[in-house]
């Protein structure tokens, strides 16, 4: 059974997938692995290591751009998303590119995959900011990863929570406590929650990973690159010069 957060976010992404792909599709590329709005590209960063011949799971794949790039690198890929509409975009891009990514609709808190099924798992802003129980997700990831497997995921940097989600000067002044873990929610006119995003501090993320049995092997806080002028929501060159916008965790299933 889906949690309240999962139900709300499935509804939201089904309703906003079209606009999202129109706005961000060119930056993400139909066949590209972009970790974050700062533009960290897996082709250059190699955070997953060697992928050729490896069994890889993409978590919260959206239109499966990252998974599709992995296919071009010789990986054996499966991907899932909670949003049916996002997966329809994945099918559309498959037809356009001639590349096929096996996708399934699923909730990250309960993965429909066998134990030890994958060598690698990855998630570029997929699922984890939106789930009510990230520990359940991490335990599921550990279950489907073989011993020694690697898991890499990106999320909004926790420090952003203390600042307005504004790409301009207003976004440089903190207006709430970093330690306030109240989720951000949107509701419709009837009071039904239609969107939820959860905040965890940096310490929360590390503690959750340790509790799941995963080992934190690295943490990347990308700097805003020179010449990169694209604004994505609250991410911008102005804010990026002062505040980290993304945290990328590398983990091992030891």
PDB file of C-alpha atoms in Angstrom:
ATOM      1  CA  UNK A   1       0.000   0.000   0.000  1.00  0.00           C
ATOM      2  CA  UNK A   2       1.350   3.439  -0.948  1.00  0.00           C
ATOM      3  CA  UNK A   3       2.110   5.950   1.800  1.00  0.00           C
ATOM      4  CA  UNK A   4       0.422   9.348   1.753  1.00  0.00           C
ATOM      5  CA  UNK A   5       3.600  10.906   0.363  1.00  0.00           C
ATOM      6  CA  UNK A   6       3.830   8.330  -2.407  1.00  0.00           C
ATOM      7  CA  UNK A   7       0.192   8.771  -3.401  1.00  0.00           C
ATOM      8  CA  UNK A   8       0.530  12.555  -3.512  1.00  0.00           C
ATOM      9  CA  UNK A   9       3.726  12.504  -5.526  1.00  0.00           C
ATOM     10  CA  UNK A  10       2.462   9.899  -7.990  1.00  0.00           C
ATOM     11  CA  UNK A  11      -0.492  12.184  -8.636  1.00  0.00           C
ATOM     12  CA  UNK A  12       1.717  15.276  -8.927  1.00  0.00           C
ATOM     13  CA  UNK A  13       4.249  13.740 -11.301  1.00  0.00           C
ATOM     14  CA  UNK A  14       1.535  12.230 -13.490  1.00  0.00           C
ATOM     15  CA  UNK A  15       0.076  15.719 -13.831  1.00  0.00           C
ATOM     16  CA  UNK A  16       3.375  17.553 -14.350  1.00  0.00           C
ATOM     17  CA  UNK A  17       5.540  15.113 -16.294  1.00  0.00           C
ATOM     18  CA  UNK A  18       4.766  16.732 -19.649  1.00  0.00           C
ATOM     19  CA  UNK A  19       5.786  20.212 -18.499  1.00  0.00           C
ATOM     20  CA  UNK A  20       8.852  18.833 -16.725  1.00  0.00           C
ATOM     21  CA  UNK A  21      10.131  17.108 -19.853  1.00  0.00           C
ATOM     22  CA  UNK A  22       9.483  20.186 -21.990  1.00  0.00           C
ATOM     23  CA  UNK A  23      11.343  22.427 -19.538  1.00  0.00           C
ATOM     24  CA  UNK A  24      14.265  20.165 -18.646  1.00  0.00           C
ATOM     25  CA  UNK A  25      14.469  17.546 -21.395  1.00  0.00           C
ATOM     26  CA  UNK A  26      17.063  19.375 -23.484  1.00  0.00           C
ATOM     27  CA  UNK A  27      19.391  19.780 -20.498  1.00  0.00           C
ATOM     28  CA  UNK A  28      18.947  16.149 -19.403  1.00  0.00           C
ATOM     29  CA  UNK A  29      19.290  14.871 -22.989  1.00  0.00           C
ATOM     30  CA  UNK A  30      17.367  11.843 -24.246  1.00  0.00           C
ATOM     31  CA  UNK A  31      20.476   9.738 -23.725  1.00  0.00           C
ATOM     32  CA  UNK A  32      22.512  11.384 -20.998  1.00  0.00           C
ATOM     33  CA  UNK A  33      23.373  10.904 -17.343  1.00  0.00           C
ATOM     34  CA  UNK A  34      23.217  14.277 -15.586  1.00  0.00           C
ATOM     35  CA  UNK A  35      23.417  14.003 -11.816  1.00  0.00           C
ATOM     36  CA  UNK A  36      22.201  17.464 -10.868  1.00  0.00           C
ATOM     37  CA  UNK A  37      21.365  21.027 -11.969  1.00  0.00           C
ATOM     38  CA  UNK A  38      25.066  21.875 -11.658  1.00  0.00           C
ATOM     39  CA  UNK A  39      25.535  19.627 -14.692  1.00  0.00           C
ATOM     40  CA  UNK A  40      27.756  16.881 -13.251  1.00  0.00           C
ATOM     41  CA  UNK A  41      27.835  14.297 -16.046  1.00  0.00           C
ATOM     42  CA  UNK A  42      28.489  10.629 -15.328  1.00  0.00           C
ATOM     43  CA  UNK A  43      30.462  10.401 -18.570  1.00  0.00           C
ATOM     44  CA  UNK A  44      33.063  12.650 -16.917  1.00  0.00           C
ATOM     45  CA  UNK A  45      32.546  11.960 -13.203  1.00  0.00           C
ATOM     46  CA  UNK A  46      32.575   8.111 -13.329  1.00  0.00           C
ATOM     47  CA  UNK A  47      30.893   7.912  -9.919  1.00  0.00           C
ATOM     48  CA  UNK A  48      29.496   4.481 -10.780  1.00  0.00           C
ATOM     49  CA  UNK A  49      32.814   3.146 -12.009  1.00  0.00           C
ATOM     50  CA  UNK A  50      32.868   0.601 -14.829  1.00  0.00           C
ATOM     51  CA  UNK A  51      29.324  -0.155 -15.994  1.00  0.00           C
ATOM     52  CA  UNK A  52      29.895  -2.353 -19.046  1.00  0.00           C
ATOM     53  CA  UNK A  53      28.408  -5.768 -18.437  1.00  0.00           C
ATOM     54  CA  UNK A  54      27.089  -4.716 -15.021  1.00  0.00           C
ATOM     55  CA  UNK A  55      23.468  -5.125 -13.895  1.00  0.00           C
ATOM     56  CA  UNK A  56      22.246  -1.627 -13.019  1.00  0.00           C
ATOM     57  CA  UNK A  57      19.019  -0.392 -11.420  1.00  0.00           C
ATOM     58  CA  UNK A  58      17.881   3.229 -11.820  1.00  0.00           C
ATOM     59  CA  UNK A  59      15.629   4.374  -8.978  1.00  0.00           C
ATOM     60  CA  UNK A  60      13.023   7.028  -9.769  1.00  0.00           C
ATOM     61  CA  UNK A  61      14.040   7.120 -13.417  1.00  0.00           C
ATOM     62  CA  UNK A  62      11.586   9.695 -14.784  1.00  0.00           C
ATOM     63  CA  UNK A  63      11.882   9.346 -18.558  1.00  0.00           C
ATOM     64  CA  UNK A  64      14.905   7.042 -18.081  1.00  0.00           C
ATOM     65  CA  UNK A  65      17.484   9.361 -19.619  1.00  0.00           C
ATOM     66  CA  UNK A  66      20.202   8.098 -17.263  1.00  0.00           C
ATOM     67  CA  UNK A  67      19.267   4.463 -17.784  1.00  0.00           C
ATOM     68  CA  UNK A  68      19.314   4.967 -21.556  1.00  0.00           C
ATOM     69  CA  UNK A  69      22.860   6.343 -21.382  1.00  0.00           C
ATOM     70  CA  UNK A  70      23.891   3.332 -19.320  1.00  0.00           C
ATOM     71  CA  UNK A  71      22.534   1.069 -22.075  1.00  0.00           C
ATOM     72  CA  UNK A  72      24.829   2.805 -24.585  1.00  0.00           C
ATOM     73  CA  UNK A  73      27.753   2.020 -22.270  1.00  0.00           C
ATOM     74  CA  UNK A  74      27.036  -1.698 -22.316  1.00  0.00           C
ATOM     75  CA  UNK A  75      25.218  -2.009 -18.994  1.00  0.00           C
ATOM     76  CA  UNK A  76      22.250  -4.334 -18.433  1.00  0.00           C
ATOM     77  CA  UNK A  77      19.686  -1.928 -17.079  1.00  0.00           C
ATOM     78  CA  UNK A  78      16.292  -1.942 -15.384  1.00  0.00           C
ATOM     79  CA  UNK A  79      14.526   1.217 -14.231  1.00  0.00           C
ATOM     80  CA  UNK A  80      11.379   2.215 -12.402  1.00  0.00           C
ATOM     81  CA  UNK A  81       9.357   5.268 -11.468  1.00  0.00           C
ATOM     82  CA  UNK A  82       6.199   5.849  -9.467  1.00  0.00           C
ATOM     83  CA  UNK A  83       4.718   7.994 -12.249  1.00  0.00           C
ATOM     84  CA  UNK A  84       3.038   6.259 -15.177  1.00  0.00           C
ATOM     85  CA  UNK A  85       3.181   9.460 -17.208  1.00  0.00           C
ATOM     86  CA  UNK A  86       6.937   9.730 -16.768  1.00  0.00           C
ATOM     87  CA  UNK A  87       7.286   6.161 -17.996  1.00  0.00           C
ATOM     88  CA  UNK A  88       5.192   7.028 -21.061  1.00  0.00           C
ATOM     89  CA  UNK A  89       7.828   9.650 -21.845  1.00  0.00           C
ATOM     90  CA  UNK A  90      10.466   6.953 -21.449  1.00  0.00           C
ATOM     91  CA  UNK A  91       8.649   4.865 -24.059  1.00  0.00           C
ATOM     92  CA  UNK A  92       8.382   7.890 -26.357  1.00  0.00           C
ATOM     93  CA  UNK A  93      12.123   8.530 -26.165  1.00  0.00           C
ATOM     94  CA  UNK A  94      12.846   4.828 -26.700  1.00  0.00           C
ATOM     95  CA  UNK A  95      10.963   5.048 -29.995  1.00  0.00           C
ATOM     96  CA  UNK A  96      12.777   8.242 -30.975  1.00  0.00           C
ATOM     97  CA  UNK A  97      16.248   6.899 -30.176  1.00  0.00           C
ATOM     98  CA  UNK A  98      15.869   3.215 -31.035  1.00  0.00           C
ATOM     99  CA  UNK A  99      17.173   2.343 -27.563  1.00  0.00           C
ATOM    100  CA  UNK A 100      15.017   0.260 -25.254  1.00  0.00           C
ATOM    101  CA  UNK A 101      15.061   0.559 -21.480  1.00  0.00           C
ATOM    102  CA  UNK A 102      13.006  -2.010 -19.513  1.00  0.00           C
ATOM    103  CA  UNK A 103      10.884   0.054 -17.108  1.00  0.00           C
ATOM    104  CA  UNK A 104       8.251  -0.741 -14.497  1.00  0.00           C
ATOM    105  CA  UNK A 105       5.950   1.393 -12.360  1.00  0.00           C
ATOM    106  CA  UNK A 106       6.859   0.894  -8.701  1.00  0.00           C
ATOM    107  CA  UNK A 107       7.286   2.560  -5.325  1.00  0.00           C
ATOM    108  CA  UNK A 108      10.863   2.890  -4.045  1.00  0.00           C
ATOM    109  CA  UNK A 109       9.823   1.710  -0.584  1.00  0.00           C
ATOM    110  CA  UNK A 110       8.932  -1.744  -1.963  1.00  0.00           C
ATOM    111  CA  UNK A 111      11.029  -2.846  -4.930  1.00  0.00           C
ATOM    112  CA  UNK A 112       9.700  -5.549  -7.283  1.00  0.00           C
ATOM    113  CA  UNK A 113      13.136  -7.122  -7.804  1.00  0.00           C
ATOM    114  CA  UNK A 114      14.867 -10.218  -6.461  1.00  0.00           C
ATOM    115  CA  UNK A 115      17.596 -10.272  -3.844  1.00  0.00           C
ATOM    116  CA  UNK A 116      21.141  -9.697  -5.161  1.00  0.00           C
ATOM    117  CA  UNK A 117      19.763  -8.842  -8.615  1.00  0.00           C
ATOM    118  CA  UNK A 118      22.036  -5.860  -9.363  1.00  0.00           C
ATOM    119  CA  UNK A 119      25.690  -4.863  -9.266  1.00  0.00           C
ATOM    120  CA  UNK A 120      24.959  -1.129  -9.181  1.00  0.00           C
ATOM    121  CA  UNK A 121      22.054   1.138  -8.257  1.00  0.00           C
ATOM    122  CA  UNK A 122      21.709   4.838  -8.991  1.00  0.00           C
ATOM    123  CA  UNK A 123      19.277   7.677  -8.533  1.00  0.00           C
ATOM    124  CA  UNK A 124      19.611  11.229  -9.835  1.00  0.00           C
ATOM    125  CA  UNK A 125      17.088  13.166  -7.721  1.00  0.00           C
ATOM    126  CA  UNK A 126      14.709  10.236  -8.086  1.00  0.00           C
ATOM    127  CA  UNK A 127      12.332   9.098  -5.324  1.00  0.00           C
ATOM    128  CA  UNK A 128      14.457   9.838  -2.248  1.00  0.00           C
ATOM    129  CA  UNK A 129      13.471  13.504  -1.718  1.00  0.00           C
ATOM    130  CA  UNK A 130       9.806  12.493  -1.891  1.00  0.00           C
ATOM    131  CA  UNK A 131       9.497   9.306   0.195  1.00  0.00           C
ATOM    132  CA  UNK A 132       8.246   9.273   3.779  1.00  0.00           C
ATOM    133  CA  UNK A 133      10.525   6.384   4.802  1.00  0.00           C
ATOM    134  CA  UNK A 134      14.005   6.616   3.229  1.00  0.00           C
ATOM    135  CA  UNK A 135      15.281   3.885   5.545  1.00  0.00           C
ATOM    136  CA  UNK A 136      12.862   1.472   3.859  1.00  0.00           C
ATOM    137  CA  UNK A 137      14.270   2.528   0.484  1.00  0.00           C
ATOM    138  CA  UNK A 138      17.865   2.041   1.591  1.00  0.00           C
ATOM    139  CA  UNK A 139      17.067  -1.399   2.995  1.00  0.00           C
ATOM    140  CA  UNK A 140      15.389  -2.354  -0.259  1.00  0.00           C
ATOM    141  CA  UNK A 141      18.383  -1.109  -2.239  1.00  0.00           C
ATOM    142  CA  UNK A 142      20.707  -3.144  -0.050  1.00  0.00           C
ATOM    143  CA  UNK A 143      18.493  -6.201  -0.529  1.00  0.00           C
ATOM    144  CA  UNK A 144      18.556  -6.034  -4.341  1.00  0.00           C
ATOM    145  CA  UNK A 145      22.279  -5.214  -4.516  1.00  0.00           C
ATOM    146  CA  UNK A 146      24.792  -8.036  -4.495  1.00  0.00           C
ATOM    147  CA  UNK A 147      27.403  -7.991  -1.726  1.00  0.00           C
ATOM    148  CA  UNK A 148      30.056  -5.489  -2.745  1.00  0.00           C
ATOM    149  CA  UNK A 149      27.620  -3.605  -4.979  1.00  0.00           C
ATOM    150  CA  UNK A 150      27.610   0.184  -5.271  1.00  0.00           C
ATOM    151  CA  UNK A 151      24.789   2.674  -4.792  1.00  0.00           C
ATOM    152  CA  UNK A 152      25.120   6.327  -5.827  1.00  0.00           C
ATOM    153  CA  UNK A 153      22.352   8.902  -5.435  1.00  0.00           C
ATOM    154  CA  UNK A 154      21.907  12.664  -5.630  1.00  0.00           C
ATOM    155  CA  UNK A 155      19.495  14.828  -3.630  1.00  0.00           C
ATOM    156  CA  UNK A 156      19.062  18.502  -2.878  1.00  0.00           C
ATOM    157  CA  UNK A 157      21.801  19.574  -0.515  1.00  0.00           C
ATOM    158  CA  UNK A 158      20.208  19.766   2.954  1.00  0.00           C
ATOM    159  CA  UNK A 159      21.463  23.314   3.562  1.00  0.00           C
ATOM    160  CA  UNK A 160      19.082  24.553   0.859  1.00  0.00           C
ATOM    161  CA  UNK A 161      16.179  23.844   3.200  1.00  0.00           C
ATOM    162  CA  UNK A 162      17.154  26.821   5.359  1.00  0.00           C
ATOM    163  CA  UNK A 163      16.844  29.242   2.421  1.00  0.00           C
ATOM    164  CA  UNK A 164      13.952  30.316   0.173  1.00  0.00           C
ATOM    165  CA  UNK A 165      13.695  28.344  -3.065  1.00  0.00           C
ATOM    166  CA  UNK A 166      14.494  31.479  -5.046  1.00  0.00           C
ATOM    167  CA  UNK A 167      17.296  31.796  -7.629  1.00  0.00           C
ATOM    168  CA  UNK A 168      17.723  35.528  -6.942  1.00  0.00           C
ATOM    169  CA  UNK A 169      19.151  37.558  -4.039  1.00  0.00           C
ATOM    170  CA  UNK A 170      16.238  36.610  -1.785  1.00  0.00           C
ATOM    171  CA  UNK A 171      17.486  33.017  -1.903  1.00  0.00           C
ATOM    172  CA  UNK A 172      20.711  34.004  -0.154  1.00  0.00           C
ATOM    173  CA  UNK A 173      19.111  34.855   3.200  1.00  0.00           C
ATOM    174  CA  UNK A 174      18.080  32.029   5.520  1.00  0.00           C
ATOM    175  CA  UNK A 175      14.437  32.219   6.614  1.00  0.00           C
ATOM    176  CA  UNK A 176      13.959  28.949   8.513  1.00  0.00           C
ATOM    177  CA  UNK A 177      15.880  26.509  10.674  1.00  0.00           C
ATOM    178  CA  UNK A 178      18.060  23.903   9.014  1.00  0.00           C
ATOM    179  CA  UNK A 179      16.895  21.572  11.781  1.00  0.00           C
ATOM    180  CA  UNK A 180      13.174  22.010  11.045  1.00  0.00           C
ATOM    181  CA  UNK A 181      12.259  18.664   9.524  1.00  0.00           C
ATOM    182  CA  UNK A 182       8.641  19.547   8.737  1.00  0.00           C
ATOM    183  CA  UNK A 183       7.916  18.385   5.176  1.00  0.00           C
ATOM    184  CA  UNK A 184       7.012  20.839   2.454  1.00  0.00           C
ATOM    185  CA  UNK A 185       3.447  20.125   1.325  1.00  0.00           C
ATOM    186  CA  UNK A 186       1.029  21.436  -1.273  1.00  0.00           C
ATOM    187  CA  UNK A 187      -2.723  20.898  -0.974  1.00  0.00           C
ATOM    188  CA  UNK A 188      -5.705  21.297  -3.267  1.00  0.00           C
ATOM    189  CA  UNK A 189      -8.858  23.259  -2.407  1.00  0.00           C
ATOM    190  CA  UNK A 190     -10.288  20.308  -0.475  1.00  0.00           C
ATOM    191  CA  UNK A 191      -7.204  20.022   1.710  1.00  0.00           C
ATOM    192  CA  UNK A 192      -5.911  16.856   0.015  1.00  0.00           C
ATOM    193  CA  UNK A 193      -2.116  16.735  -0.074  1.00  0.00           C
ATOM    194  CA  UNK A 194      -0.982  16.841  -3.715  1.00  0.00           C
ATOM    195  CA  UNK A 195       2.803  17.156  -3.342  1.00  0.00           C
ATOM    196  CA  UNK A 196       5.264  16.355  -0.559  1.00  0.00           C
ATOM    197  CA  UNK A 197       8.999  16.866  -0.249  1.00  0.00           C
ATOM    198  CA  UNK A 198      10.868  15.787   2.875  1.00  0.00           C
ATOM    199  CA  UNK A 199      13.888  17.381   4.530  1.00  0.00           C
ATOM    200  CA  UNK A 200      16.722  15.449   6.121  1.00  0.00           C
ATOM    201  CA  UNK A 201      19.892  17.010   7.471  1.00  0.00           C
ATOM    202  CA  UNK A 202      23.257  15.780   6.268  1.00  0.00           C
ATOM    203  CA  UNK A 203      23.582  13.861   9.530  1.00  0.00           C
ATOM    204  CA  UNK A 204      20.150  12.308   8.991  1.00  0.00           C
ATOM    205  CA  UNK A 205      21.154  10.951   5.584  1.00  0.00           C
ATOM    206  CA  UNK A 206      24.361   9.431   6.947  1.00  0.00           C
ATOM    207  CA  UNK A 207      22.576   7.907   9.940  1.00  0.00           C
ATOM    208  CA  UNK A 208      19.882   6.387   7.729  1.00  0.00           C
ATOM    209  CA  UNK A 209      22.462   4.859   5.417  1.00  0.00           C
ATOM    210  CA  UNK A 210      24.390   3.385   8.351  1.00  0.00           C
ATOM    211  CA  UNK A 211      21.175   2.014   9.878  1.00  0.00           C
ATOM    212  CA  UNK A 212      20.357   0.266   6.592  1.00  0.00           C
ATOM    213  CA  UNK A 213      23.702  -1.526   6.543  1.00  0.00           C
ATOM    214  CA  UNK A 214      25.121   0.470   3.631  1.00  0.00           C
ATOM    215  CA  UNK A 215      28.567   2.036   3.961  1.00  0.00           C
ATOM    216  CA  UNK A 216      29.127   5.659   2.988  1.00  0.00           C
ATOM    217  CA  UNK A 217      32.153   5.700   0.701  1.00  0.00           C
ATOM    218  CA  UNK A 218      32.059   9.297  -0.515  1.00  0.00           C
ATOM    219  CA  UNK A 219      30.151  12.568  -0.610  1.00  0.00           C
ATOM    220  CA  UNK A 220      30.383  15.039  -3.480  1.00  0.00           C
ATOM    221  CA  UNK A 221      29.130  18.630  -3.121  1.00  0.00           C
ATOM    222  CA  UNK A 222      29.430  19.965  -6.691  1.00  0.00           C
ATOM    223  CA  UNK A 223      30.549  23.553  -7.143  1.00  0.00           C
ATOM    224  CA  UNK A 224      28.725  25.688  -9.669  1.00  0.00           C
ATOM    225  CA  UNK A 225      30.827  25.566 -12.865  1.00  0.00           C
ATOM    226  CA  UNK A 226      32.086  28.674 -14.622  1.00  0.00           C
ATOM    227  CA  UNK A 227      30.048  29.550 -17.682  1.00  0.00           C
ATOM    228  CA  UNK A 228      26.998  27.548 -16.591  1.00  0.00           C
ATOM    229  CA  UNK A 229      24.125  30.043 -16.693  1.00  0.00           C
ATOM    230  CA  UNK A 230      21.080  27.764 -16.564  1.00  0.00           C
ATOM    231  CA  UNK A 231      18.527  28.413 -13.829  1.00  0.00           C
ATOM    232  CA  UNK A 232      16.593  25.398 -12.540  1.00  0.00           C
ATOM    233  CA  UNK A 233      14.056  26.316  -9.876  1.00  0.00           C
ATOM    234  CA  UNK A 234      16.088  27.553  -6.919  1.00  0.00           C
ATOM    235  CA  UNK A 235      19.412  26.582  -8.526  1.00  0.00           C
ATOM    236  CA  UNK A 236      21.203  29.463 -10.211  1.00  0.00           C
ATOM    237  CA  UNK A 237      24.706  30.839 -10.844  1.00  0.00           C
ATOM    238  CA  UNK A 238      24.134  33.433  -8.114  1.00  0.00           C
ATOM    239  CA  UNK A 239      23.232  30.934  -5.415  1.00  0.00           C
ATOM    240  CA  UNK A 240      25.679  28.345  -6.700  1.00  0.00           C
ATOM    241  CA  UNK A 241      28.595  30.691  -6.025  1.00  0.00           C
ATOM    242  CA  UNK A 242      27.627  30.823  -2.333  1.00  0.00           C
ATOM    243  CA  UNK A 243      25.748  27.634  -1.403  1.00  0.00           C
ATOM    244  CA  UNK A 244      25.978  23.963  -2.336  1.00  0.00           C
ATOM    245  CA  UNK A 245      22.834  22.893  -4.187  1.00  0.00           C
ATOM    246  CA  UNK A 246      23.351  19.143  -4.468  1.00  0.00           C
ATOM    247  CA  UNK A 247      24.756  16.290  -2.376  1.00  0.00           C
ATOM    248  CA  UNK A 248      25.838  13.098  -4.163  1.00  0.00           C
ATOM    249  CA  UNK A 249      26.352  10.092  -1.892  1.00  0.00           C
ATOM    250  CA  UNK A 250      28.418   7.083  -2.917  1.00  0.00           C
ATOM    251  CA  UNK A 251      27.694   3.941  -0.912  1.00  0.00           C
ATOM    252  CA  UNK A 252      28.819   0.328  -0.815  1.00  0.00           C
ATOM    253  CA  UNK A 253      26.902  -2.806   0.145  1.00  0.00           C
ATOM    254  CA  UNK A 254      29.557  -4.342   2.347  1.00  0.00           C
TER     255      UNK A 254
END
